[in-house]
CSV table of C-alpha atoms and ligand atoms in Angstrom, one decimal:
chain,number,residue,atom,x,y,z
A,1,MET,CA,194.0,-149.9,-101.0
A,2,PRO,CA,196.8,-149.6,-98.4
A,3,ASP,CA,199.2,-146.7,-98.8
A,4,ILE,CA,202.4,-147.5,-100.7
A,5,ARG,CA,204.5,-146.3,-97.8
A,6,LEU,CA,202.6,-148.7,-95.5
A,7,LYS,CA,203.4,-151.6,-97.8
A,8,ALA,CA,207.1,-150.7,-98.0
A,9,ALA,CA,207.2,-150.2,-94.2
A,10,SER,CA,205.5,-153.6,-93.5
A,11,PHE,CA,208.1,-155.3,-95.8
A,12,GLY,CA,210.9,-153.6,-93.8
A,13,CYS,CA,209.3,-154.5,-90.5
A,14,THR,CA,208.8,-158.2,-91.5
A,15,LEU,CA,212.4,-158.5,-92.7
A,16,SER,CA,213.8,-156.8,-89.6
A,17,ALA,CA,211.7,-159.1,-87.3
A,18,ILE,CA,212.9,-162.2,-89.1
A,19,CYS,CA,216.5,-161.0,-88.8
A,20,LEU,CA,216.1,-160.2,-85.1
A,21,PHE,CA,214.6,-163.6,-84.5
A,22,LEU,CA,217.5,-165.3,-86.3
A,23,TRP,CA,220.0,-163.2,-84.3
A,24,LEU,CA,218.3,-164.5,-81.1
A,25,ILE,CA,218.2,-168.2,-82.1
A,26,SER,CA,221.4,-168.3,-84.2
A,27,SER,CA,224.1,-165.5,-84.6
A,28,ALA,CA,224.4,-161.9,-85.7
A,29,THR,CA,226.3,-163.0,-88.9
A,30,VAL,CA,223.4,-165.3,-90.0
A,31,ALA,CA,220.9,-162.5,-89.3
A,32,LEU,CA,223.0,-159.9,-91.2
A,33,LEU,CA,223.3,-162.3,-94.1
A,34,VAL,CA,219.6,-163.0,-94.3
A,35,PHE,CA,218.9,-159.2,-94.1
A,36,SER,CA,221.3,-158.5,-96.9
A,37,ILE,CA,219.8,-161.2,-99.1
A,38,GLY,CA,216.3,-159.9,-98.4
A,39,LEU,CA,217.3,-156.4,-99.3
A,40,LEU,CA,219.0,-157.6,-102.5
A,41,LEU,CA,216.0,-159.6,-103.6
A,42,TYR,CA,213.8,-156.5,-102.9
A,43,LEU,CA,216.1,-154.4,-105.0
A,44,VAL,CA,216.2,-157.0,-107.8
A,45,SER,CA,212.4,-157.1,-107.9
A,46,HIS,CA,212.2,-153.3,-108.2
A,47,ILE,CA,214.8,-153.3,-111.0
A,48,SER,CA,212.8,-156.0,-112.8
A,49,TYR,CA,209.6,-154.0,-112.5
A,50,LEU,CA,211.4,-150.8,-113.7
A,51,HIS,CA,212.7,-152.7,-116.6
A,52,LYS,CA,209.2,-154.0,-117.6
A,53,LEU,CA,207.8,-150.5,-117.3
A,54,HIS,CA,210.6,-149.1,-119.4
A,55,LEU,CA,209.9,-151.7,-122.1
A,56,TRP,CA,206.2,-151.0,-122.0
A,57,PHE,CA,206.8,-147.2,-122.4
A,58,LYS,CA,208.5,-147.9,-125.7
A,59,ASN,CA,205.2,-149.3,-127.0
A,60,PRO,CA,202.5,-148.1,-124.5
A,61,VAL,CA,199.6,-150.4,-125.5
A,62,LEU,CA,197.1,-150.3,-122.6
A,63,LYS,CA,196.3,-154.0,-122.8
A,64,GLU,CA,199.9,-154.9,-122.5
A,65,MET,CA,200.7,-153.0,-119.3
A,66,PRO,CA,202.7,-155.2,-116.9
A,67,GLU,CA,201.0,-156.4,-113.8
A,68,GLY,CA,202.7,-156.1,-110.4
A,69,SER,CA,202.5,-157.1,-106.8
A,70,GLY,CA,203.3,-155.3,-103.6
A,71,VAL,CA,204.0,-151.6,-104.0
A,72,TRP,CA,204.1,-152.1,-107.8
A,73,GLU,CA,200.5,-153.3,-107.8
A,74,ASP,CA,199.5,-149.8,-106.6
A,75,VAL,CA,201.8,-147.9,-108.9
A,76,LEU,CA,200.8,-149.9,-112.0
A,77,THR,CA,197.1,-149.7,-111.2
A,78,SER,CA,197.3,-145.9,-110.8
A,79,LEU,CA,199.3,-145.7,-114.1
A,80,LEU,CA,196.6,-147.8,-115.9
A,81,GLN,CA,193.9,-145.6,-114.6
A,82,TYR,CA,195.7,-142.5,-115.7
A,83,GLU,CA,196.3,-143.9,-119.2
A,84,ARG,CA,192.6,-144.9,-119.4
A,85,ASN,CA,191.5,-141.3,-118.6
A,86,ASN,CA,194.0,-139.9,-121.1
A,87,LEU,CA,192.7,-142.3,-123.8
A,88,SER,CA,189.1,-141.3,-123.2
A,89,LYS,CA,190.0,-137.6,-123.2
A,90,GLU,CA,191.9,-138.1,-126.4
A,91,MET,CA,189.0,-139.9,-128.0
A,92,GLN,CA,186.6,-137.1,-126.9
A,93,LEU,CA,189.0,-134.5,-128.3
A,94,SER,CA,189.4,-136.2,-131.7
A,95,ALA,CA,185.6,-136.8,-131.9
A,96,ALA,CA,185.1,-133.0,-131.3
A,97,LEU,CA,187.7,-132.2,-133.8
A,98,GLU,CA,186.1,-134.6,-136.3
A,99,ARG,CA,182.7,-133.0,-135.7
A,100,PHE,CA,184.2,-129.5,-136.1
A,101,ASN,CA,185.9,-130.5,-139.4
A,102,LEU,CA,182.6,-132.1,-140.7
A,103,THR,CA,180.7,-128.9,-139.7
A,104,ALA,CA,183.3,-126.6,-141.3
A,105,ASP,CA,183.2,-128.7,-144.5
A,106,ALA,CA,179.3,-128.6,-144.5
A,107,ILE,CA,179.2,-124.8,-144.3
A,108,PRO,CA,178.5,-123.5,-147.9
A,109,ASP,CA,180.9,-120.5,-147.3
A,110,GLY,CA,184.6,-120.8,-147.3
A,111,LEU,CA,186.4,-119.9,-144.0
A,112,VAL,CA,189.9,-118.7,-143.6
A,113,ILE,CA,191.7,-117.9,-140.3
A,114,LEU,CA,194.3,-115.1,-140.7
A,115,SER,CA,197.1,-114.4,-138.2
A,116,PRO,CA,197.6,-110.8,-136.9
A,117,GLY,CA,200.1,-110.4,-139.8
A,118,ASN,CA,197.4,-111.6,-142.3
A,119,GLU,CA,199.1,-114.9,-142.9
A,120,ILE,CA,196.8,-117.9,-143.7
A,121,GLU,CA,196.7,-120.1,-140.5
A,122,TRP,CA,193.9,-122.4,-141.5
A,123,CYS,CA,191.1,-122.7,-144.1
A,124,THR,CA,188.3,-125.0,-145.1
A,125,PRO,CA,188.4,-127.1,-148.3
A,126,ARG,CA,185.6,-124.9,-149.6
A,127,ALA,CA,187.8,-121.8,-149.2
A,128,GLU,CA,190.7,-123.7,-150.9
A,129,SER,CA,188.5,-124.3,-154.0
A,130,GLN,CA,186.9,-120.8,-154.0
A,131,LEU,CA,190.1,-118.8,-153.6
A,132,GLY,CA,192.5,-121.2,-155.2
A,133,PHE,CA,194.5,-121.9,-152.0
A,134,ASN,CA,196.3,-125.1,-151.0
A,135,LEU,CA,196.6,-125.2,-147.2
A,136,SER,CA,199.4,-127.7,-147.3
A,137,THR,CA,201.7,-125.4,-149.3
A,138,ASP,CA,200.1,-122.0,-148.6
A,139,LYS,CA,199.9,-122.2,-144.8
A,140,ASN,CA,201.7,-119.2,-143.1
A,141,LEU,CA,201.9,-117.3,-146.4
A,142,PRO,CA,200.5,-113.8,-146.4
A,143,ILE,CA,197.1,-113.8,-148.0
A,144,VAL,CA,197.9,-110.8,-150.1
A,145,ASN,CA,200.5,-113.0,-152.0
A,146,LEU,CA,197.7,-115.2,-153.2
A,147,LEU,CA,194.8,-112.7,-153.5
A,148,ARG,CA,196.5,-109.8,-155.4
A,149,ASP,CA,193.4,-107.7,-156.1
A,150,SER,CA,194.4,-104.2,-155.1
A,151,HIS,CA,191.0,-103.3,-153.8
A,152,PHE,CA,190.9,-106.4,-151.6
A,153,ILE,CA,194.3,-105.5,-150.2
A,154,ALA,CA,193.0,-101.9,-149.5
A,155,TYR,CA,189.9,-103.5,-147.8
A,156,LEU,CA,192.1,-105.8,-145.7
A,157,TYR,CA,194.3,-103.0,-144.5
A,158,SER,CA,191.5,-100.6,-144.0
A,159,ASN,CA,190.3,-102.2,-140.8
A,160,ALA,CA,186.8,-101.1,-141.7
A,161,PHE,CA,184.9,-104.4,-142.0
A,162,GLY,CA,181.4,-103.1,-141.4
A,163,GLU,CA,180.4,-103.8,-145.0
A,164,PRO,CA,181.3,-106.9,-147.0
A,165,PHE,CA,183.6,-106.7,-150.0
A,166,LYS,CA,182.8,-108.0,-153.5
A,167,LEU,CA,185.6,-109.9,-155.1
A,168,LYS,CA,185.7,-111.3,-158.7
A,169,SER,CA,187.2,-114.7,-158.9
A,170,TRP,CA,190.7,-114.5,-160.5
A,171,ARG,CA,190.0,-117.8,-162.2
A,172,ASP,CA,186.6,-116.9,-163.7
A,173,PRO,CA,185.5,-113.2,-163.6
A,174,ASP,CA,181.8,-114.3,-163.9
A,175,ILE,CA,182.1,-115.7,-160.3
A,176,ILE,CA,181.5,-113.1,-157.7
A,177,PHE,CA,182.4,-113.6,-154.0
A,178,GLU,CA,181.3,-111.6,-151.0
A,179,ILE,CA,184.1,-111.4,-148.5
A,180,GLN,CA,183.4,-110.5,-144.9
A,181,ILE,CA,186.2,-110.2,-142.4
A,182,ILE,CA,185.5,-110.6,-138.6
A,183,PRO,CA,188.3,-109.7,-136.2
A,184,PHE,CA,188.5,-112.1,-133.2
A,185,ALA,CA,190.7,-113.4,-130.4
A,186,ASN,CA,194.2,-112.0,-130.4
A,187,ARG,CA,194.1,-109.7,-133.4
A,188,GLN,CA,193.3,-112.7,-135.6
A,189,LYS,CA,190.7,-112.4,-138.4
A,190,LEU,CA,188.1,-114.8,-139.7
A,191,LEU,CA,187.5,-114.3,-143.4
A,192,ILE,CA,184.2,-115.7,-144.7
A,193,CYS,CA,183.9,-116.1,-148.5
A,194,ARG,CA,180.4,-116.5,-149.9
A,195,ASP,CA,179.6,-117.3,-153.5
A,196,MET,CA,177.2,-114.6,-154.7
A,197,THR,CA,177.1,-115.4,-158.3
A,198,GLN,CA,173.5,-116.6,-158.4
A,199,LEU,CA,172.2,-113.8,-156.2
A,200,GLU,CA,174.2,-111.3,-158.2
A,201,LYS,CA,172.5,-112.5,-161.3
A,202,VAL,CA,169.1,-112.1,-159.8
A,203,ASP,CA,170.1,-108.7,-158.5
A,204,ALA,CA,171.5,-107.7,-161.9
A,205,MET,CA,168.2,-108.7,-163.5
A,206,ARG,CA,166.3,-106.5,-161.0
A,207,ARG,CA,168.6,-103.6,-161.6
A,208,ASP,CA,168.4,-104.0,-165.4
A,209,PHE,CA,164.6,-104.1,-165.1
A,210,ILE,CA,164.5,-100.9,-163.1
A,211,ALA,CA,167.0,-99.2,-165.4
A,212,ASN,CA,165.0,-100.3,-168.5
A,213,VAL,CA,161.7,-99.1,-167.1
A,214,SER,CA,163.2,-95.8,-166.0
A,215,HIS,CA,164.7,-95.4,-169.5
A,216,GLU,CA,161.4,-96.2,-171.2
A,217,LEU,CA,159.5,-93.7,-169.0
A,218,ARG,CA,162.0,-90.9,-169.5
A,219,THR,CA,161.2,-90.2,-173.1
A,220,PRO,CA,157.4,-89.9,-172.8
A,221,LEU,CA,157.8,-87.9,-169.6
A,222,THR,CA,160.1,-85.5,-171.3
A,223,VAL,CA,157.6,-85.1,-174.1
A,224,VAL,CA,154.7,-84.5,-171.6
A,225,GLY,CA,156.8,-82.1,-169.6
A,226,GLY,CA,157.8,-80.2,-172.8
A,227,PHE,CA,154.2,-79.8,-173.9
A,228,LEU,CA,153.2,-78.6,-170.4
A,229,GLU,CA,156.0,-76.1,-170.4
A,230,THR,CA,155.1,-74.9,-173.9
A,231,LEU,CA,151.4,-74.6,-173.0
A,232,SER,CA,152.1,-72.7,-169.8
A,233,ASP,CA,154.4,-70.3,-171.8
A,234,MET,CA,151.6,-69.6,-174.4
A,235,GLU,CA,149.5,-66.6,-173.4
A,236,GLY,CA,145.9,-67.6,-172.9
A,237,ALA,CA,146.5,-71.3,-173.8
A,238,VAL,CA,145.5,-72.4,-170.3
A,239,PRO,CA,142.1,-71.2,-169.0
A,240,LYS,CA,142.4,-69.3,-165.7
A,241,ALA,CA,140.1,-71.9,-164.0
A,242,LEU,CA,142.5,-74.7,-164.9
A,243,LYS,CA,145.7,-72.9,-163.9
A,244,THR,CA,146.0,-74.6,-160.5
A,245,TYR,CA,145.5,-78.0,-162.0
A,246,PHE,CA,148.0,-77.1,-164.6
A,247,THR,CA,150.6,-76.1,-162.1
A,248,MET,CA,150.1,-79.3,-160.2
A,249,MET,CA,150.5,-81.3,-163.4
A,250,GLU,CA,153.8,-79.5,-164.0
A,251,GLU,CA,155.0,-80.2,-160.4
A,252,GLN,CA,154.1,-83.9,-160.6
A,253,THR,CA,155.8,-84.3,-163.9
A,254,ASP,CA,158.9,-82.6,-162.6
A,255,ARG,CA,158.8,-84.9,-159.5
A,256,MET,CA,158.5,-88.0,-161.7
A,257,ARG,CA,161.4,-86.8,-163.8
A,258,ARG,CA,163.6,-86.4,-160.7
A,259,ILE,CA,162.6,-89.9,-159.4
A,260,ILE,CA,163.5,-91.4,-162.7
A,261,GLU,CA,166.9,-89.6,-162.8
A,262,ASP,CA,167.7,-90.8,-159.3
A,263,LEU,CA,166.6,-94.4,-160.1
A,264,LEU,CA,168.9,-94.3,-163.1
A,265,THR,CA,171.8,-92.9,-161.1
A,266,LEU,CA,171.3,-95.5,-158.4
A,267,SER,CA,171.1,-98.5,-160.8
A,268,SER,CA,174.2,-97.3,-162.6
A,269,ILE,CA,176.2,-97.0,-159.4
A,270,GLU,CA,174.9,-100.3,-158.0
A,271,SER,CA,175.6,-102.3,-161.2
A,272,ASN,CA,179.1,-100.9,-161.6
A,273,THR,CA,181.3,-103.6,-160.3
A,274,GLU,CA,184.4,-101.8,-161.6
A,275,ALA,CA,186.3,-100.0,-158.9
A,276,PRO,CA,186.0,-96.2,-158.9
A,277,ASP,CA,188.7,-94.4,-160.8
A,278,ASP,CA,191.1,-93.5,-158.0
A,279,SER,CA,192.0,-90.0,-159.0
A,280,LYS,CA,193.6,-87.5,-156.5
A,281,ILE,CA,190.8,-85.2,-155.4
A,282,ASP,CA,191.6,-81.6,-154.3
A,283,MET,CA,189.2,-81.5,-151.4
A,284,ALA,CA,189.5,-77.8,-150.7
A,285,GLY,CA,188.4,-77.0,-154.2
A,286,LEU,CA,185.7,-79.6,-154.3
A,287,LEU,CA,184.1,-78.5,-151.0
A,288,LYS,CA,184.1,-74.9,-152.1
A,289,THR,CA,182.0,-76.0,-155.1
A,290,VAL,CA,179.7,-78.0,-152.7
A,291,GLN,CA,179.3,-74.8,-150.5
A,292,LYS,CA,178.6,-72.6,-153.5
A,293,ASP,CA,175.9,-75.0,-154.8
A,294,ALA,CA,174.5,-75.2,-151.3
A,295,LEU,CA,174.2,-71.4,-151.1
A,296,GLY,CA,172.5,-71.5,-154.5
A,297,LEU,CA,170.1,-74.1,-153.3
A,298,SER,CA,169.4,-72.0,-150.2
A,299,GLN,CA,167.6,-69.4,-152.3
A,300,GLY,CA,170.3,-67.5,-154.3
A,301,LEU,CA,173.8,-66.4,-153.4
A,302,LYS,CA,172.8,-62.9,-152.2
A,303,LYS,CA,170.0,-63.7,-149.8
A,304,ALA,CA,170.8,-67.1,-148.6
A,305,GLU,CA,168.3,-68.4,-146.1
A,306,HIS,CA,170.9,-70.5,-144.2
A,307,LYS,CA,174.3,-69.7,-143.0
A,308,ILE,CA,176.7,-72.3,-144.5
A,309,HIS,CA,180.1,-72.6,-142.8
A,310,LEU,CA,183.0,-74.5,-144.3
A,311,GLU,CA,186.0,-75.7,-142.4
A,312,VAL,CA,188.7,-77.7,-144.3
A,313,ASP,CA,192.0,-79.2,-143.4
A,314,PRO,CA,194.1,-77.9,-146.3
A,315,THR,CA,196.7,-80.7,-145.9
A,316,LEU,CA,194.1,-83.5,-146.4
A,317,ASN,CA,193.2,-84.8,-149.8
A,318,LEU,CA,191.4,-88.0,-150.9
A,319,SER,CA,191.7,-90.6,-153.6
A,320,GLY,CA,188.5,-91.7,-155.3
A,321,SER,CA,186.0,-90.9,-158.0
A,322,ARG,CA,185.5,-87.1,-158.0
A,323,ASP,CA,182.1,-87.1,-159.6
A,324,GLU,CA,180.7,-89.8,-157.3
A,325,LEU,CA,182.0,-88.2,-154.2
A,326,LEU,CA,180.8,-84.8,-155.2
A,327,SER,CA,177.3,-86.3,-155.7
A,328,ALA,CA,177.5,-87.9,-152.2
A,329,PHE,CA,178.7,-84.7,-150.4
A,330,SER,CA,176.1,-82.6,-152.3
A,331,ASN,CA,173.4,-85.0,-151.3
A,332,LEU,CA,174.1,-84.7,-147.6
A,333,VAL,CA,174.5,-80.9,-147.8
A,334,SER,CA,171.2,-80.6,-149.8
A,335,ASN,CA,169.4,-82.7,-147.2
A,336,ALA,CA,170.8,-80.5,-144.4
A,337,ILE,CA,169.4,-77.4,-146.2
A,338,ARG,CA,166.0,-79.1,-147.0
A,339,TYR,CA,165.5,-80.3,-143.5
A,340,THR,CA,166.6,-77.1,-141.7
A,341,PRO,CA,164.2,-74.3,-141.3
A,342,LYS,CA,165.0,-70.7,-142.6
A,343,GLY,CA,167.8,-69.0,-140.7
A,344,GLY,CA,169.4,-72.3,-139.6
A,345,GLU,CA,173.0,-73.0,-139.8
A,346,ILE,CA,174.9,-75.7,-141.7
A,347,PHE,CA,178.5,-76.7,-140.8
A,348,ILE,CA,180.6,-78.5,-143.5
A,349,ASP,CA,183.8,-80.0,-142.0
A,350,TRP,CA,186.7,-82.0,-143.5
A,351,HIS,CA,189.3,-83.2,-141.0
A,352,ILE,CA,191.4,-86.1,-139.9
A,353,HIS,CA,190.5,-88.0,-136.7
A,354,HIS,CA,192.2,-91.2,-135.4
A,355,LYS,CA,194.0,-91.6,-138.8
A,356,GLN,CA,190.7,-91.6,-140.7
A,357,ALA,CA,189.5,-88.8,-142.9
A,358,ILE,CA,186.0,-87.5,-142.0
A,359,PHE,CA,183.6,-85.4,-144.0
A,360,SER,CA,180.7,-84.2,-141.9
A,361,VAL,CA,177.6,-82.0,-142.4
A,362,ARG,CA,176.0,-80.7,-139.2
A,363,ASP,CA,172.7,-78.8,-139.3
A,364,THR,CA,170.5,-77.1,-136.8
A,365,GLY,CA,167.4,-78.6,-138.4
A,366,ILE,CA,164.4,-80.7,-137.4
A,367,GLY,CA,166.4,-83.8,-136.4
A,368,ILE,CA,165.5,-87.4,-136.8
A,369,GLU,CA,164.0,-89.8,-134.2
A,370,GLN,CA,166.4,-92.6,-133.2
A,371,GLN,CA,164.2,-95.4,-134.5
A,372,HIS,CA,164.4,-94.1,-138.1
A,373,ILE,CA,168.2,-93.7,-138.2
A,374,ASP,CA,169.1,-97.3,-139.2
A,375,ARG,CA,166.6,-97.3,-142.1
A,376,LEU,CA,167.4,-93.9,-143.7
A,377,THR,CA,169.6,-95.4,-146.4
A,378,GLU,CA,166.8,-97.8,-147.6
A,379,ARG,CA,165.3,-96.9,-151.0
A,380,PHE,CA,162.2,-94.6,-150.6
A,381,TYR,CA,162.5,-94.6,-146.8
A,382,ARG,CA,161.3,-91.2,-145.6
A,383,VAL,CA,160.6,-90.0,-142.1
A,384,ASP,CA,158.0,-87.5,-143.2
A,385,ARG,CA,156.7,-88.2,-146.7
A,386,SER,CA,155.0,-84.9,-147.2
A,387,ARG,CA,158.0,-82.8,-146.0
A,388,SER,CA,160.3,-84.8,-148.4
A,389,ARG,CA,157.9,-84.2,-151.3
A,390,GLU,CA,157.5,-80.5,-150.5
A,391,THR,CA,161.2,-80.0,-150.5
A,392,GLY,CA,161.6,-81.9,-153.8
A,393,GLY,CA,162.9,-85.1,-152.3
A,394,THR,CA,162.8,-88.5,-154.0
A,395,GLY,CA,163.6,-90.8,-151.1
A,396,LEU,CA,166.6,-92.1,-153.0
A,397,GLY,CA,169.4,-89.6,-152.0
A,398,LEU,CA,170.8,-91.5,-149.0
A,399,SER,CA,170.6,-94.8,-150.9
A,400,ILE,CA,172.8,-93.3,-153.6
A,401,VAL,CA,175.2,-92.0,-150.9
A,402,LYS,CA,175.4,-95.4,-149.3
A,403,HIS,CA,176.3,-97.1,-152.6
A,404,ILE,CA,178.9,-94.5,-153.5
A,405,LEU,CA,180.5,-95.0,-150.0
A,406,ILE,CA,180.6,-98.8,-150.4
A,407,ARG,CA,182.5,-98.4,-153.6
A,408,HIS,CA,185.0,-96.2,-151.6
A,409,GLN,CA,185.2,-98.5,-148.5
A,410,ALA,CA,183.8,-95.6,-146.5
A,411,LYS,CA,181.0,-95.6,-144.0
A,412,LEU,CA,178.1,-93.3,-143.1
A,413,GLU,CA,177.5,-92.4,-139.5
A,414,ILE,CA,174.4,-90.5,-138.4
A,415,ALA,CA,173.8,-88.7,-135.1
A,416,SER,CA,170.6,-86.7,-134.5
A,417,LYS,CA,168.5,-85.1,-131.9
A,418,ILE,CA,164.9,-84.1,-132.6
A,419,GLY,CA,164.6,-80.3,-132.7
A,420,VAL,CA,168.3,-79.8,-132.3
A,421,GLY,CA,169.8,-81.0,-135.5
A,422,SER,CA,171.6,-83.9,-137.3
A,423,THR,CA,175.2,-84.7,-138.2
A,424,PHE,CA,175.9,-87.0,-141.2
A,425,SER,CA,179.6,-88.1,-141.3
A,426,ILE,CA,181.4,-90.0,-143.9
A,427,VAL,CA,184.4,-91.9,-142.6
A,428,PHE,CA,187.1,-92.7,-145.1
A,429,PRO,CA,189.7,-95.4,-144.5
A,430,LYS,CA,193.4,-94.5,-144.0
A,431,SER,CA,194.2,-96.1,-147.4
A,432,ARG,CA,192.2,-93.3,-149.2
A,433,ILE,CA,194.0,-90.4,-147.5
A,434,ILE,CA,196.5,-88.3,-149.5
A,435,HIS,CA,198.5,-85.9,-147.5
A,436,LYS,CA,199.3,-82.6,-149.2
A,437,LYS,CA,202.2,-80.3,-148.4
A,438,VAL,CA,201.1,-76.8,-147.7
A,439,ASN,CA,203.6,-73.9,-148.1
A,440,MET,CA,203.6,-71.8,-145.0
A,441,PRO,CA,203.9,-68.1,-145.5
A,442,ALA,CA,207.5,-66.9,-144.7
B,501,ADP,P1,164.7,-87.5,-149.5
B,501,ADP,O1,164.8,-87.2,-151.0
B,501,ADP,O2,163.3,-87.8,-149.1
B,501,ADP,O3,165.3,-86.4,-148.7
B,501,ADP,P2,166.9,-89.1,-148.7
B,501,ADP,O4,167.3,-90.5,-149.0
B,501,ADP,O5,167.9,-88.1,-149.0
B,501,ADP,O6,165.5,-88.8,-149.3
B,501,ADP,O7,166.7,-89.1,-147.1
B,501,ADP,C1,165.8,-90.0,-146.5
B,501,ADP,C2,165.1,-89.4,-145.3
B,501,ADP,O8,166.0,-89.1,-144.3
B,501,ADP,C3,164.4,-88.1,-145.7
B,501,ADP,O9,163.1,-88.3,-146.2
B,501,ADP,C4,164.4,-87.4,-144.3
B,501,ADP,O10,163.2,-87.9,-143.6
B,501,ADP,C5,165.6,-87.9,-143.6
B,501,ADP,N1,166.7,-87.0,-143.6
B,501,ADP,C6,167.8,-87.0,-144.4
B,501,ADP,N2,168.6,-86.0,-144.1
B,501,ADP,C7,168.1,-85.3,-143.0
B,501,ADP,C8,168.5,-84.2,-142.2
B,501,ADP,N3,169.6,-83.5,-142.5
B,501,ADP,N4,167.7,-83.8,-141.2
B,501,ADP,C9,166.5,-84.5,-141.0
B,501,ADP,N5,166.1,-85.5,-141.7
B,501,ADP,C10,166.9,-86.0,-142.7
């Protein structure tokens, strides 16, 4: 296709040549007249094309694009090509959008995109029906205006989204959702809402079964344990030859009793969907109790086998269930003692770090190999079964800790080196911190 400038130049040359010829054979006036008329016609043809194009732009239907000749042929052909490309890109884009919408609708979970300020930017129809939103009216509204559950709000602002959050539907409390938040892109969040009602029912049946079995076993075991104790207290009731077997029977009964107690504790914490009572906990006092119990566990207050250090930030308190947290802290400290040989040291620490409150227990014990660390909070997972048994372990302690922490939106971090020791840290979100004023001595 010749260049537009060439076509325009060739028109100019032809008109000039005709005019020169007319000047030679006639007069300059005739030549000038023909030149002016030629230019005028040229201008009129351009204006006519511009007008056609202007009309077409008002209703740009591809089939109705005007045809042109000369330079306009090139311009209009290029424009047609450009429009065709645009149309095909538009079609590809809307097909991709359609596919995305169909895929999003087919996902059984509800999806919500939240802005950095936690306003609803977009959500799927599934999320609308699950959470009671209406995108056309609720778009750009803060999600906390629509989901007013105080624990959900605490979870949203905690920025600790490692574990999902369980939310009861405000329309029907029998419906339980699992909410998972994933930060992405420019401080936006993707909220995934999964209906867990059926799974929760099955899980509740399993928990009830374990709780019922444990309950049923508790009474006969208490009776057997009682008789064994009475017999061992009775002078001459147990023949000397059977004494060892008798002691073993007592130890095993005691072990079974501890397992049953831990199973009952675990199932009651797991099945408790109510939020923990958020009382204000005096951490300095609570941790003194933990330290005292730990010294007791480490073979009596006077000749403790371990050195137990306590360091507490006196300005830092916590909101949560005192009993549950005492149980979690004691579990970690008791593990530190049980897995640290005589003469070892235990460091209990309570401080603030990066606006999060951290309770940590560091020991100079046997340590844990890296491959076990992720599995330690599973029920009955033990690195060394015999050591756990010898020290009176049930394999359920860290499971209990994990469930208590989930209820407090906290997380457990474990660092360990074989032969050097382990550090178990509980990281509490900012929302659970209570700052306490401490009177400085004058
Ligand atoms: P257990 O009753 O057996 O101690 P837990 O659930 O409390 O059960 O702990 C699970 C396992 O984690 C333990 O069996 C032990 O192997 C390991 N463990 C826990 N705490 C420590 C620690 N401080 N040092 C070394 N190993 C530990």
